[in-house]
């Protein structure tokens, strides 16, 4: 039997390749880096995390916590590697990027039935069973080929939005006397976050600087294409003076132990690596010009001497009009090509793992002649993929959330989430995806 092809060795592609290999298939995993670079990646490592090192919350009462619990119990290959690469982040799962990528590379190389091929795939082979997981930074040549196929089946014009990356600072360049260690509401055994408190005057000066700041000018056709779940801080500042302090700079649960008071606003810093030599400015994704970023951030006590390992940036994310062009199994209509990850419009790291897992299970089922295969109704992954493929003339990328799970109208609002969690756990019980 001919090998199966997975294009893209990011989160979704690596998860899919490992799932298929462990189900007994021969797999060719294609990755264009380092032969072809992207605007956001820094290495040629598989599963390189670009925007943040956090896979979000772990509590079952959070949507991402429940989603992780589901794919973990059903046999995700990358999720255990993420836990093995974990760095402190309160109730969230954050990883050391380099350690995580190294573990994924080791897992891929340990499977004798996975052949890792470096180099750009410029066109899809209509006769090869394939999972396309090239993510939001699909190369221009492959994107052109893909969208020619999409337009042939009524998929409309190319779709995209713009995503931002937060700055990262060196820990030894921070002014410790202006910071305090604390998790929100003191959750966890030990503080995982550093906090930079701002009083009213400092906060308002910061907002004014953002509003007046120079950004990387968007081309006319690029304007209005930001993803609401990952807005640049300067865009949030322009939406209202209090937007940031009710968003990524919210101080609730972060009383400064030195003053006994809750600051007007807080900048939270989360460790990027196990050594805690690098810290990410949580929620501070930006498209400000690099010089402007330094100028504004280094006016804040605690960051005045900051040295940046990475400054914020913005890049274009490509995605399909999934409801028009994909079947419920994330299969490009009329082809042997399945899609996974952000190119489907599933926004987020855990969603990438989930759709990679899902696409692999659907391809595996299709090879066995089970075209009707799907995950059980009520599971998180089923809810997410149903959202991606349900008719929607205004389709835009979305993170998984409780609003996607089935809900009985007779359930009382205060009990709804609890009942959704119980129903979800029952739905995945005993299910074997591959």
XYZ file of C-alpha atoms in Angstrom, residues 27-408:
382
model
C 3.771 7.877 6.740
C 5.742 10.506 4.873
C 5.898 13.715 6.917
C 6.794 16.783 4.845
C 8.225 19.984 6.351
C 9.455 22.882 4.223
C 11.652 24.451 6.910
C 14.579 25.180 6.789
C 14.621 25.163 2.970
C 11.693 27.611 2.982
C 11.344 29.943 5.964
C 8.218 31.568 7.378
C 7.775 35.089 8.808
C 7.184 33.695 12.314
C 9.224 30.515 12.867
C 12.750 30.758 14.248
C 13.881 27.111 13.891
C 13.344 24.050 11.723
C 12.051 22.055 14.709
C 8.757 20.160 14.560
C 5.881 21.531 16.645
C 7.617 24.875 17.186
C 5.336 27.116 19.233
C 5.296 30.569 17.676
C 2.842 32.918 19.382
C 2.960 31.764 23.012
C 4.292 28.886 25.066
C 0.937 28.317 26.770
C -1.644 25.675 25.850
C -4.075 27.453 28.196
C -6.036 26.173 31.192
C -6.144 22.698 32.719
C -9.213 22.898 34.951
C -12.158 20.845 33.661
C -14.333 23.876 34.241
C -12.416 25.676 31.463
C -13.127 24.806 27.841
C -9.466 24.165 27.036
C -9.042 22.075 30.167
C -11.934 19.839 29.165
C -10.657 19.575 25.590
C -7.202 18.549 26.822
C -8.719 16.012 29.198
C -10.651 14.469 26.310
C -7.820 14.120 23.810
C -5.455 13.025 26.574
C -7.739 10.212 27.667
C -8.336 9.155 24.056
C -4.636 8.883 23.268
C -3.162 12.175 22.043
C 0.513 11.656 21.230
C 1.759 15.224 21.763
C -0.158 16.166 24.908
C 1.950 13.892 27.183
C 5.078 15.438 25.626
C 3.738 18.883 26.511
C 3.259 17.821 30.141
C 6.799 16.408 30.136
C 8.066 19.821 28.962
C 5.972 21.828 31.413
C 7.101 25.060 33.055
C 5.215 26.684 35.965
C 2.155 28.674 34.828
C -0.450 28.363 37.565
C -3.475 26.405 36.382
C -2.366 26.546 32.753
C -0.182 24.201 30.712
C 2.848 26.163 29.541
C 5.935 24.487 28.086
C 9.594 25.095 27.448
C 9.399 25.539 23.675
C 12.793 24.015 22.911
C 12.316 21.012 25.191
C 8.854 20.347 23.755
C 10.038 20.518 20.133
C 12.966 18.235 20.954
C 10.628 15.652 22.490
C 8.338 15.791 19.446
C 11.322 15.341 17.129
C 12.479 12.364 19.193
C 8.988 10.811 19.028
C 8.806 11.232 15.253
C 12.294 9.831 14.714
C 11.583 6.851 16.962
C 8.870 5.548 14.592
C 10.489 3.492 11.815
C 7.373 3.909 9.670
C 7.609 7.728 9.594
C 9.881 9.185 6.911
C 10.667 12.850 7.569
C 11.203 14.746 4.298
C 12.513 18.301 4.241
C 11.494 20.571 1.382
C 8.547 22.549 0.074
C 5.485 20.780 -1.301
C 4.261 23.099 -4.027
C 1.225 21.134 -5.207
C -1.113 18.511 -3.776
C -1.183 15.019 -5.303
C -4.849 14.174 -6.023
C -4.068 10.441 -5.996
C -2.334 10.375 -2.587
C -4.105 10.069 0.765
C -2.982 13.217 2.518
C -3.442 15.299 5.648
C -2.775 18.954 4.958
C -1.566 20.615 8.164
C 0.526 23.488 6.864
C -0.998 25.882 9.342
C -1.578 29.590 8.965
C 1.731 30.164 7.177
C 1.187 27.911 4.163
C 3.748 28.679 1.454
C 2.626 30.844 -1.430
C 3.037 28.092 -4.033
C 1.077 25.487 -2.072
C -1.581 28.027 -1.106
C -2.049 28.905 -4.772
C -2.529 25.229 -5.668
C -4.860 24.658 -2.715
C -7.091 27.600 -3.489
C -7.345 26.644 -7.137
C -8.846 23.363 -5.900
C -11.019 25.178 -3.379
C -12.426 27.581 -5.974
C -13.295 24.619 -8.211
C -15.663 23.313 -5.522
C -17.230 26.671 -4.700
C -14.962 27.598 -1.814
C -14.849 31.293 -2.547
C -11.838 33.583 -2.378
C -8.759 33.102 -0.233
C -9.418 33.806 3.422
C -7.003 35.096 5.996
C -6.671 37.134 9.169
C -3.724 38.726 10.942
C -2.231 37.322 14.137
C 0.210 38.952 16.548
C 3.107 37.694 18.676
C 3.983 38.959 22.178
C 7.469 40.146 23.218
C 9.837 37.993 25.324
C 12.347 39.508 27.772
C 15.498 38.232 29.450
C 14.829 37.584 33.146
C 18.130 39.080 34.316
C 17.255 42.405 32.666
C 14.147 42.922 34.819
C 14.145 45.328 37.779
C 13.196 42.935 40.570
C 12.448 45.680 43.109
C 9.413 46.736 41.053
C 7.997 43.201 40.583
C 6.209 40.734 42.803
C 5.605 36.992 42.399
C 1.988 35.936 42.606
C -0.584 33.743 40.887
C -4.071 35.128 40.503
C -5.991 34.457 43.744
C -2.809 32.717 45.018
C -3.762 29.527 43.207
C -1.114 26.815 43.006
C 1.609 25.696 45.398
C 4.081 28.385 44.350
C 3.902 31.607 42.311
C 4.443 31.029 38.598
C 4.016 34.618 37.416
C 5.915 37.862 37.901
C 3.700 40.936 38.089
C 4.478 44.506 37.103
C 1.987 46.783 38.919
C 0.842 50.062 37.406
C -0.896 52.835 39.300
C -3.550 55.036 37.677
C -1.071 57.580 36.347
C 1.287 54.937 34.939
C -1.562 52.994 33.340
C -3.106 56.028 31.664
C 0.285 57.150 30.344
C 0.828 53.644 28.954
C -2.581 53.662 27.207
C -1.969 57.124 25.767
C 1.393 55.977 24.400
C -0.208 52.956 22.758
C -2.979 54.996 21.179
C -0.453 57.431 19.726
C 2.071 54.782 18.703
C 3.254 53.952 15.224
C 2.306 50.476 14.059
C 3.424 48.454 11.095
C 1.108 49.938 8.507
C -1.332 47.414 7.094
C -1.879 47.368 3.356
C -5.371 48.528 2.324
C -6.581 44.981 1.633
C -5.277 43.787 5.014
C -7.242 46.175 7.211
C -10.080 44.841 9.323
C -8.764 41.278 9.301
C -7.632 40.931 12.934
C -8.606 37.857 14.957
C -10.721 38.982 17.910
C -9.186 36.340 20.188
C -5.651 37.690 19.733
C -5.933 41.451 19.314
C -2.793 43.610 19.482
C -2.541 45.634 22.684
C -2.577 48.900 20.743
C -5.850 47.906 19.080
C -7.374 47.115 22.488
C -6.163 50.487 23.815
C -7.889 52.277 20.955
C -11.177 50.575 21.790
C -11.363 52.284 25.170
C -9.171 53.495 28.037
C -10.214 50.628 30.316
C -10.158 47.819 27.744
C -6.667 46.606 28.707
C -7.225 46.665 32.467
C -10.333 44.544 31.990
C -8.409 42.313 29.588
C -4.774 41.130 29.692
C -3.840 43.734 32.332
C -6.692 42.964 34.722
C -5.437 43.177 38.326
C -8.240 41.166 39.970
C -6.836 38.583 42.388
C -3.336 40.079 42.177
C -3.052 42.214 45.312
C 0.448 43.603 45.709
C 1.742 42.052 48.982
C 4.061 45.014 49.516
C 1.211 47.541 49.657
C -1.784 45.378 50.532
C -3.639 46.977 47.613
C -4.804 45.862 44.179
C -2.994 47.918 41.486
C -4.838 49.839 38.803
C -3.462 47.375 36.236
C -0.852 44.615 36.041
C 1.490 43.319 33.362
C 1.955 39.585 33.952
C 5.155 37.810 32.950
C 5.161 34.028 32.449
C 8.284 31.870 32.202
C 9.191 30.812 28.663
C 11.561 28.022 29.676
C 12.346 25.708 32.568
C 15.385 27.783 33.571
C 13.154 30.880 33.864
C 15.745 32.872 31.949
C 13.086 34.191 29.557
C 9.661 35.657 30.285
C 6.693 36.249 27.997
C 4.548 39.374 28.406
C 1.177 37.643 28.791
C -1.449 38.897 26.354
C 0.892 41.580 24.967
C 0.766 40.563 21.317
C 1.466 43.607 19.165
C 2.154 44.924 15.693
C 3.957 48.037 16.934
C 7.197 48.890 15.192
C 10.090 47.347 17.084
C 11.637 50.654 18.103
C 8.263 51.864 19.356
C 7.737 48.691 21.387
C 11.034 49.196 23.195
C 10.360 52.872 23.778
C 6.919 52.325 25.328
C 7.664 49.200 27.382
C 10.944 50.444 28.828
C 9.215 53.456 30.376
C 7.470 51.116 32.822
C 9.221 50.561 36.194
C 10.327 46.937 36.215
C 10.942 46.939 32.457
C 13.109 50.039 32.148
C 16.271 47.973 31.631
C 14.535 45.162 29.749
C 16.439 43.355 27.030
C 14.255 41.577 24.499
C 14.898 38.063 23.229
C 12.021 38.597 20.808
C 9.912 41.618 19.994
C 6.285 41.472 18.986
C 5.367 40.892 15.361
C 2.368 40.274 13.135
C 1.873 37.726 10.385
C -0.867 36.653 8.038
C -2.760 33.465 8.880
C -4.340 31.575 5.989
C -7.470 29.485 6.521
C -10.126 27.736 4.450
C -13.821 28.552 4.293
C -14.258 25.214 6.039
C -18.096 25.024 6.002
C -18.071 25.309 2.196
C -15.172 23.057 1.306
C -14.737 20.429 4.040
C -16.833 17.401 4.898
C -17.646 16.600 8.525
C -14.474 14.514 8.557
C -12.397 17.597 7.608
C -11.917 16.134 4.151
C -11.636 18.467 1.174
C -14.754 17.632 -0.815
C -14.197 15.290 -3.734
C -10.557 14.556 -2.846
C -8.354 12.264 -0.756
C -7.100 15.284 1.181
C -7.951 15.812 4.849
C -7.158 19.085 6.619
C -6.080 19.775 10.194
C -4.899 22.623 12.371
C -5.297 26.338 11.892
C -5.870 26.097 8.147
C -9.322 24.690 9.010
C -10.177 27.762 11.093
C -9.586 25.965 14.400
C -7.652 28.625 16.292
C -5.328 27.570 19.129
C -2.679 25.040 20.083
C -4.977 22.501 21.750
C -7.365 22.822 18.806
C -4.455 22.034 16.463
C -3.663 18.849 18.399
C -7.346 17.936 18.421
C -7.940 18.409 14.695
C -4.706 16.585 13.857
C -5.898 13.665 15.980
C -9.381 13.863 14.441
C -8.197 14.053 10.814
C -5.911 11.049 11.359
C -8.803 9.017 12.793
C -11.073 9.971 9.877
C -8.414 9.079 7.297
C -7.771 5.776 9.062
C -11.514 5.016 8.975
C -11.824 6.003 5.300
C -9.076 3.541 4.365
C -11.116 0.835 6.082
C -14.167 1.836 4.056
C -15.923 3.582 6.944
C -16.740 6.924 5.327
C -19.421 7.688 7.924
C -17.005 7.537 10.858
C -17.177 10.363 13.384
C -16.438 11.026 17.031
C -19.381 10.640 19.421
C -21.891 13.441 19.665
C -21.249 15.487 22.798
C -17.456 15.196 22.770
C -15.402 18.372 22.592
C -13.686 17.397 19.342
C -16.996 16.546 17.691
C -18.429 19.901 18.795
C -15.385 21.748 17.450
C -15.377 19.978 14.090
C -19.148 20.313 13.738
C -18.673 24.067 14.168
C -15.970 24.097 11.506
C -18.110 22.289 8.948
C -21.645 23.545 9.747
C -22.959 26.021 7.122
C -21.934 29.531 8.109
C -21.845 32.413 5.601
C -19.824 34.547 8.062
C -17.268 31.880 9.003
C -14.220 33.093 10.960
C -11.573 31.238 13.026
C -12.588 30.365 16.579
C -11.187 28.748 19.698
C -13.058 25.862 21.305
C -15.555 27.092 23.916
C -18.512 25.796 25.924
C -20.891 27.515 23.525
C -20.046 24.842 20.945
C -21.067 21.909 23.178
C -24.654 20.601 23.048
C -26.931 22.071 25.699
C -30.424 21.029 26.771
